[in-house]
Coordinates of C-alpha atoms and ligand atoms in Angstrom, one line a residue:
M1 CA 8.7 2.6 13.1
L2 CA 12.3 3.2 14.0
I3 CA 11.5 4.5 17.3
K4 CA 9.4 1.9 19.1
I5 CA 7.2 -1.2 18.7
P6 CA 3.8 0.3 18.6
A7 CA 1.5 0.0 21.7
A8 CA -1.3 -2.4 21.4
S9 CA -3.6 -1.8 18.6
R10 CA -6.1 0.9 19.4
S11 CA -8.8 -1.3 17.7
H12 CA -11.4 -2.4 20.1
E13 CA -14.0 -5.0 19.5
S14 CA -16.7 -2.3 19.7
D15 CA -15.1 -0.5 16.7
V16 CA -15.3 -3.5 14.5
T17 CA -17.6 -2.5 11.8
P18 CA -20.3 -5.0 10.7
E19 CA -19.4 -7.2 7.8
S20 CA -21.8 -5.4 5.6
L21 CA -19.5 -2.4 5.5
Y22 CA -17.2 -4.2 3.1
L23 CA -19.9 -4.7 0.6
S24 CA -20.8 -8.1 -0.6
R25 CA -20.0 -8.5 -4.1
R26 CA -23.7 -8.5 -5.0
A27 CA -24.4 -5.3 -3.1
F28 CA -21.5 -3.8 -4.5
M29 CA -22.5 -4.4 -8.0
A30 CA -25.8 -2.8 -7.2
V31 CA -24.0 0.4 -5.9
S32 CA -21.5 0.7 -8.9
G33 CA -24.4 0.0 -11.4
A34 CA -26.5 2.7 -9.7
L35 CA -23.5 5.1 -9.9
A36 CA -23.0 4.3 -13.5
A37 CA -26.6 4.9 -14.3
G38 CA -26.6 8.2 -12.3
L39 CA -29.3 6.9 -10.0
A40 CA -29.7 7.6 -6.4
L41 CA -27.4 5.3 -4.2
P42 CA -29.1 2.3 -2.7
V43 CA -29.1 2.0 1.2
T44 CA -25.9 0.0 1.3
A45 CA -23.8 3.0 0.0
A46 CA -25.7 5.5 2.2
E47 CA -24.9 3.2 5.2
I48 CA -21.3 3.2 4.2
S49 CA -20.9 6.9 4.1
R50 CA -22.8 7.2 7.5
Y51 CA -20.6 4.7 9.3
E52 CA -17.3 5.5 7.8
G53 CA -17.5 9.2 6.6
V54 CA -16.6 8.3 3.2
D55 CA -18.4 9.8 0.3
P56 CA -18.3 7.4 -2.6
A57 CA -19.2 10.3 -5.1
K58 CA -15.8 11.8 -4.3
A59 CA -14.1 9.3 -6.7
P60 CA -12.7 10.8 -10.0
Q61 CA -14.6 10.3 -13.0
W62 CA -12.1 7.9 -14.5
F63 CA -12.4 5.7 -11.4
T64 CA -16.1 5.6 -11.5
E65 CA -16.1 4.7 -15.1
K66 CA -13.7 1.8 -14.6
L67 CA -15.4 0.3 -11.6
P68 CA -18.3 -1.5 -13.1
S69 CA -16.0 -3.7 -15.2
A70 CA -13.6 -4.4 -12.4
Q71 CA -12.5 -7.9 -12.1
W72 CA -13.6 -8.8 -8.4
Q73 CA -11.5 -11.2 -6.2
A74 CA -8.9 -11.8 -8.8
I75 CA -6.7 -12.9 -5.9
T76 CA -8.1 -13.7 -2.6
A77 CA -6.6 -14.6 0.8
G78 CA -8.4 -17.8 1.1
D79 CA -10.5 -18.1 4.2
E80 CA -8.6 -15.4 6.1
A81 CA -11.0 -12.7 7.2
T82 CA -10.7 -9.2 5.5
T83 CA -9.8 -6.5 8.0
P84 CA -12.7 -4.2 8.7
Y85 CA -12.6 -0.8 6.8
R86 CA -12.5 1.1 9.9
D87 CA -9.2 -0.6 11.1
A88 CA -7.5 -0.4 7.7
T89 CA -8.3 3.4 7.5
H90 CA -7.6 4.3 11.1
Y91 CA -4.3 2.4 12.0
N92 CA -1.9 3.7 9.3
N93 CA 1.8 4.5 8.8
F94 CA 2.1 7.6 6.6
Y95 CA 4.8 9.6 8.2
E96 CA 4.2 12.6 6.0
F97 CA 1.0 13.2 8.1
G98 CA 2.5 12.3 11.5
T99 CA 4.0 9.3 13.4
D100 CA 1.0 8.2 15.5
K101 CA -1.2 5.5 13.9
G102 CA -4.3 7.8 14.0
D103 CA -2.3 10.9 12.5
P104 CA -2.8 9.8 8.7
A105 CA -6.8 9.5 9.3
S106 CA -6.7 12.9 11.0
N107 CA -4.4 14.7 8.7
A108 CA -4.4 13.2 5.3
G109 CA -7.7 14.7 4.2
A110 CA -5.8 17.9 3.5
L111 CA -3.8 16.3 0.6
Q112 CA -5.0 17.4 -2.7
T113 CA -5.2 14.4 -5.0
E114 CA -6.8 15.9 -8.0
P115 CA -5.3 16.9 -10.3
W116 CA -2.3 14.4 -9.9
Q117 CA 0.8 14.0 -12.1
V118 CA 3.2 11.2 -12.2
V119 CA 6.7 11.8 -13.7
V120 CA 8.2 8.8 -15.5
D121 CA 11.9 9.2 -16.2
G122 CA 15.2 7.6 -16.5
E123 CA 15.9 4.4 -18.6
V124 CA 12.6 4.4 -20.5
G125 CA 11.4 4.8 -24.0
K126 CA 8.5 6.8 -23.0
P127 CA 9.6 9.3 -20.5
G128 CA 7.0 12.1 -19.6
T129 CA 4.7 13.7 -17.0
Y130 CA 1.6 11.8 -17.0
S131 CA -1.8 13.0 -15.7
L132 CA -3.0 10.2 -13.6
E133 CA -6.1 10.0 -15.7
D134 CA -3.9 9.4 -18.8
L135 CA -1.6 7.0 -17.0
M136 CA -4.8 5.0 -16.0
K137 CA -6.4 4.9 -19.5
P138 CA -5.1 1.5 -20.8
H139 CA -5.8 -0.3 -17.4
G140 CA -8.8 -2.0 -16.2
L141 CA -9.2 -2.4 -12.5
E142 CA -9.0 -5.7 -10.6
E143 CA -9.4 -6.6 -6.9
R144 CA -6.7 -8.3 -5.0
I145 CA -7.1 -9.2 -1.4
Y146 CA -3.6 -9.3 0.0
R147 CA -1.9 -9.9 3.5
L148 CA 0.0 -6.8 4.5
R149 CA 2.6 -7.4 7.1
C150 CA 4.3 -4.3 8.7
V151 CA 7.8 -4.6 9.9
E152 CA 6.6 -3.5 13.4
G153 CA 5.0 -7.0 13.9
W154 CA 1.2 -6.4 13.0
S155 CA -0.7 -7.4 9.8
M156 CA -4.0 -6.8 7.9
V157 CA -5.9 -8.3 5.1
I158 CA -6.8 -5.6 2.6
P159 CA -8.9 -5.8 -0.6
W160 CA -7.1 -3.5 -3.0
L161 CA -8.4 -2.1 -6.4
G162 CA -5.8 -1.5 -9.1
F163 CA -3.6 -3.1 -11.9
P164 CA -0.3 -4.9 -12.0
L165 CA 2.9 -2.8 -11.9
A166 CA 4.3 -4.9 -14.9
E167 CA 1.4 -3.4 -17.0
L168 CA 2.7 0.1 -16.4
L169 CA 6.3 -0.9 -17.0
K170 CA 5.5 -2.3 -20.3
Q171 CA 3.4 0.9 -21.1
V172 CA 6.6 3.2 -20.5
E173 CA 9.1 0.8 -22.3
P174 CA 12.2 0.2 -19.9
S175 CA 15.4 0.3 -21.9
A176 CA 17.9 -2.4 -22.1
Q177 CA 20.1 -0.5 -19.3
A178 CA 17.1 -0.4 -16.8
R179 CA 17.8 -2.6 -13.7
Y180 CA 15.9 -1.0 -10.9
V181 CA 12.7 1.0 -10.4
R182 CA 12.6 3.9 -8.0
F183 CA 9.5 5.5 -6.5
E184 CA 8.9 8.8 -4.9
T185 CA 6.1 10.1 -2.7
R186 CA 4.9 13.6 -3.0
V187 CA 6.2 16.3 -0.8
A188 CA 3.8 19.1 0.1
P189 CA 4.7 20.7 3.3
E190 CA 1.6 22.9 3.4
Q191 CA -0.5 19.7 3.3
M192 CA 1.6 17.5 5.2
P193 CA 2.1 18.2 9.0
G194 CA 4.6 15.4 9.3
V195 CA 6.9 17.1 6.7
R196 CA 6.4 20.5 8.2
S197 CA 7.2 19.3 11.8
G198 CA 10.7 18.9 10.9
F199 CA 10.7 15.2 11.9
T200 CA 14.3 15.0 10.9
L201 CA 14.8 11.2 10.7
V202 CA 13.2 11.1 7.2
N203 CA 14.9 13.0 4.4
W204 CA 11.9 13.6 2.2
P205 CA 10.6 12.6 -0.3
Y206 CA 9.9 9.1 0.9
V207 CA 11.7 6.8 -1.7
E208 CA 11.4 3.3 -2.2
G209 CA 12.7 0.8 -4.9
L210 CA 12.7 -2.6 -6.6
R211 CA 14.8 -4.7 -8.7
L212 CA 13.3 -4.7 -12.2
D213 CA 12.4 -8.3 -12.1
E214 CA 10.8 -7.9 -8.7
A215 CA 8.7 -4.9 -10.0
A216 CA 7.6 -7.1 -13.1
H217 CA 6.6 -9.9 -10.8
P218 CA 2.7 -10.6 -11.3
L219 CA 2.0 -10.0 -7.6
A220 CA 3.6 -6.4 -7.6
F221 CA 0.4 -4.1 -7.7
L222 CA -0.4 -0.4 -8.0
A223 CA -3.5 0.4 -6.1
V224 CA -5.9 3.3 -6.7
G225 CA -8.7 1.9 -4.6
M226 CA -9.8 -0.4 -1.7
Y227 CA -12.9 -2.0 -0.4
G228 CA -14.6 -1.4 -3.7
R229 CA -13.9 2.3 -3.5
V230 CA -11.4 5.1 -4.4
L231 CA -8.3 5.0 -2.0
P232 CA -8.6 7.0 1.1
N233 CA -5.9 9.6 1.5
Q234 CA -4.4 8.0 4.5
N235 CA -3.9 4.9 2.5
G236 CA -1.9 6.5 -0.1
A237 CA -4.2 8.2 -2.6
P238 CA -4.4 8.5 -5.5
L239 CA -1.7 5.9 -6.4
R240 CA 0.3 3.6 -4.2
L241 CA 2.3 0.5 -4.5
V242 CA 1.3 -2.8 -2.9
L243 CA 4.0 -5.5 -2.5
P244 CA 2.3 -8.4 -0.4
W245 CA 5.5 -10.5 0.1
K246 CA 7.6 -7.5 1.5
Y247 CA 7.3 -5.5 4.8
G248 CA 4.8 -2.7 4.6
F249 CA 7.3 0.1 4.2
K250 CA 8.2 -1.0 0.7
S251 CA 4.5 -0.3 -0.3
I252 CA 5.1 3.4 -1.0
K253 CA 2.1 5.8 -1.0
S254 CA 1.0 8.9 -2.9
I255 CA 3.5 8.3 -5.9
V256 CA 4.5 11.3 -8.0
R257 CA 7.6 9.9 -9.7
I258 CA 8.7 6.5 -11.1
S259 CA 12.2 6.3 -12.5
L260 CA 13.8 3.4 -14.2
T261 CA 17.6 3.4 -13.1
R262 CA 20.8 1.5 -13.7
E263 CA 22.0 1.9 -10.0
R264 CA 20.2 0.5 -7.0
P265 CA 18.1 3.4 -5.5
K266 CA 18.8 4.6 -2.0
T267 CA 15.6 4.0 -0.1
T268 CA 14.3 6.1 2.8
W269 CA 14.5 3.5 5.5
E270 CA 17.8 2.1 4.4
G271 CA 19.1 5.5 4.6
I272 CA 17.9 6.0 8.2
A273 CA 18.9 2.8 9.6
P274 CA 20.6 0.4 7.1
D275 CA 21.3 -2.3 9.8
E276 CA 17.6 -2.5 10.6
Y277 CA 15.8 -2.0 7.3
G278 CA 17.2 -3.5 4.2
F279 CA 16.6 -2.9 0.5
Y280 CA 14.9 -6.2 0.0
A281 CA 12.7 -6.2 3.0
N282 CA 11.2 -9.6 2.3
V283 CA 8.9 -10.9 5.0
N284 CA 10.9 -13.6 6.8
P285 CA 10.1 -15.1 10.2
Q286 CA 13.8 -16.3 10.4
V287 CA 15.5 -13.1 10.0
D288 CA 14.7 -11.0 13.1
H289 CA 14.8 -7.2 13.1
P290 CA 17.8 -6.4 15.4
R291 CA 15.5 -5.2 18.2
W292 CA 12.5 -7.7 18.0
S293 CA 11.6 -11.1 16.6
Q294 CA 9.7 -11.3 13.3
A295 CA 8.5 -14.9 14.0
K296 CA 5.0 -13.9 14.7
E297 CA 2.6 -11.1 14.0
R298 CA -0.6 -9.6 15.5
R299 CA -3.4 -9.9 12.9
L300 CA -5.5 -6.6 13.4
P301 CA -8.0 -6.1 14.9
G302 CA -7.2 -7.7 18.1
S303 CA -7.9 -6.9 21.6
L304 CA -6.3 -7.2 25.0
F305 CA -8.0 -10.6 25.5
R306 CA -7.8 -11.8 22.0
P307 CA -4.4 -10.4 20.6
N308 CA -4.6 -12.7 17.5
V309 CA -1.0 -13.6 17.4
I310 CA -0.3 -15.8 14.4
P311 CA 3.0 -17.3 12.9
T312 CA 4.7 -15.2 10.3
R313 CA 5.3 -17.0 7.0
L314 CA 8.3 -16.7 4.6
F315 CA 7.5 -14.1 1.9
N316 CA 4.3 -13.5 3.8
G317 CA 2.9 -16.8 2.4
Y318 CA 3.5 -15.8 -1.3
D319 CA 5.7 -18.6 -2.2
E320 CA 5.5 -17.7 -5.8
V321 CA 8.1 -14.9 -5.4
A322 CA 10.8 -17.4 -4.2
S323 CA 12.3 -17.9 -7.7
L324 CA 13.2 -14.1 -7.6
Y325 CA 15.6 -15.0 -4.8
G326 CA 17.2 -18.1 -5.9
G327 CA 20.7 -18.6 -4.5
M328 CA 20.4 -15.4 -2.6
D329 CA 21.3 -15.4 1.1
L330 CA 18.1 -14.0 2.6
K331 CA 19.9 -13.3 6.0
A332 CA 22.6 -11.2 4.4
N333 CA 20.1 -9.6 1.9
Y334 CA 17.4 -8.6 4.4
Ligands
MTE401 N1 5.1 7.8 1.6 C1 5.0 6.8 2.5 N2 4.6 5.6 2.3 C2 4.5 4.6 3.3 C3 4.9 5.0 4.6 C4 5.1 6.2 4.8 O1 5.3 6.7 5.9 N3 5.2 7.3 3.9 N4 4.7 4.0 5.5 C5 4.8 2.5 5.0 C6 4.4 1.6 6.1 S1 5.6 1.4 7.3 C7 3.4 0.7 5.9 S2 3.1 -0.6 7.1 C8 2.4 0.9 4.9 C9 1.0 1.0 5.5 O2 -0.1 1.0 4.6 P1 -1.5 1.3 5.0 O3 -1.6 2.5 6.0 O4 -2.4 1.5 3.8 O5 -1.9 0.1 5.8 O6 2.6 2.1 4.1 C10 4.1 2.2 3.8 N5 4.0 3.3 2.8
MO402 MO1 5.1 -0.7 8.2

């Protein structure tokens, strides 16, 4: 994102998958019920894998077991249309797998997501190396349909499946000294062509961070799935952050380490271009990127004749986070 404003979306009207591909709730319940009962998949699921190349059976067991009791549409985006699955999984930023929007879909399949471990350390009462399965044990799944606004000027609406970050923080017991949370993405050069290529702008691992009160905000979310299924690798499997009021680069993918710290962590994009990408990165139409305006966004999918440009909203429309930034100069703290 440092280098250029991306060319127009590669999405074309012809790529837009029929609405049926994001399963209706009722169809979905039928699928998950059948999975739970070990029955043959109904037609809807077969259609999904045919159109999208996704095999729903690839989900780990813990995910399949939690799915039937997921709380659907716990948060919605009102009447805003959900981005088709095809676009959300083929127009991605995940530099570990390459810098073109299609690279993650082409290359992230190589990432081995099972088994997966997450180190929790720093200012916590319960540090340790957790298997993802153990980490997930206390948490039910809920669906949250969030807007995602990339700093590059495009946006999507994605139905995530996961649980609040606040629940995980409670689980690991931050100490009284903890003031920030630092997140790290996996580095596996043999599975990540973007890391291998020596793309030198990024000093791997990809690192992100939050103030502890931001991390504890009820909207901050850890996702393990989307569109009623397990997360595809290109979207940050098996565990990624989703912070709907911040620019997309804060929503770090494929997390292997979560550290509670006293000092503000140095984040990847701040390290590369501190005048362009700040620590806070709250969506704000009045604070332009030094090289482009942030007043508007292209809601994907668009087309040459229907670019779908809409106004950008402060905090991406999530006004409930405003109290986190009371008295702060949002221009100085971009
Ligand atoms: N590890 C890692 N996390 C990352 C990125 C990345 O390059 N590496 N890109 C970020 C950016 S710029 C965006 S916009 C979102 C995109 O998420 P999506 O591909 O699931 O839509 O992921 C974010 N998380
Ligand atoms: Mo982004």
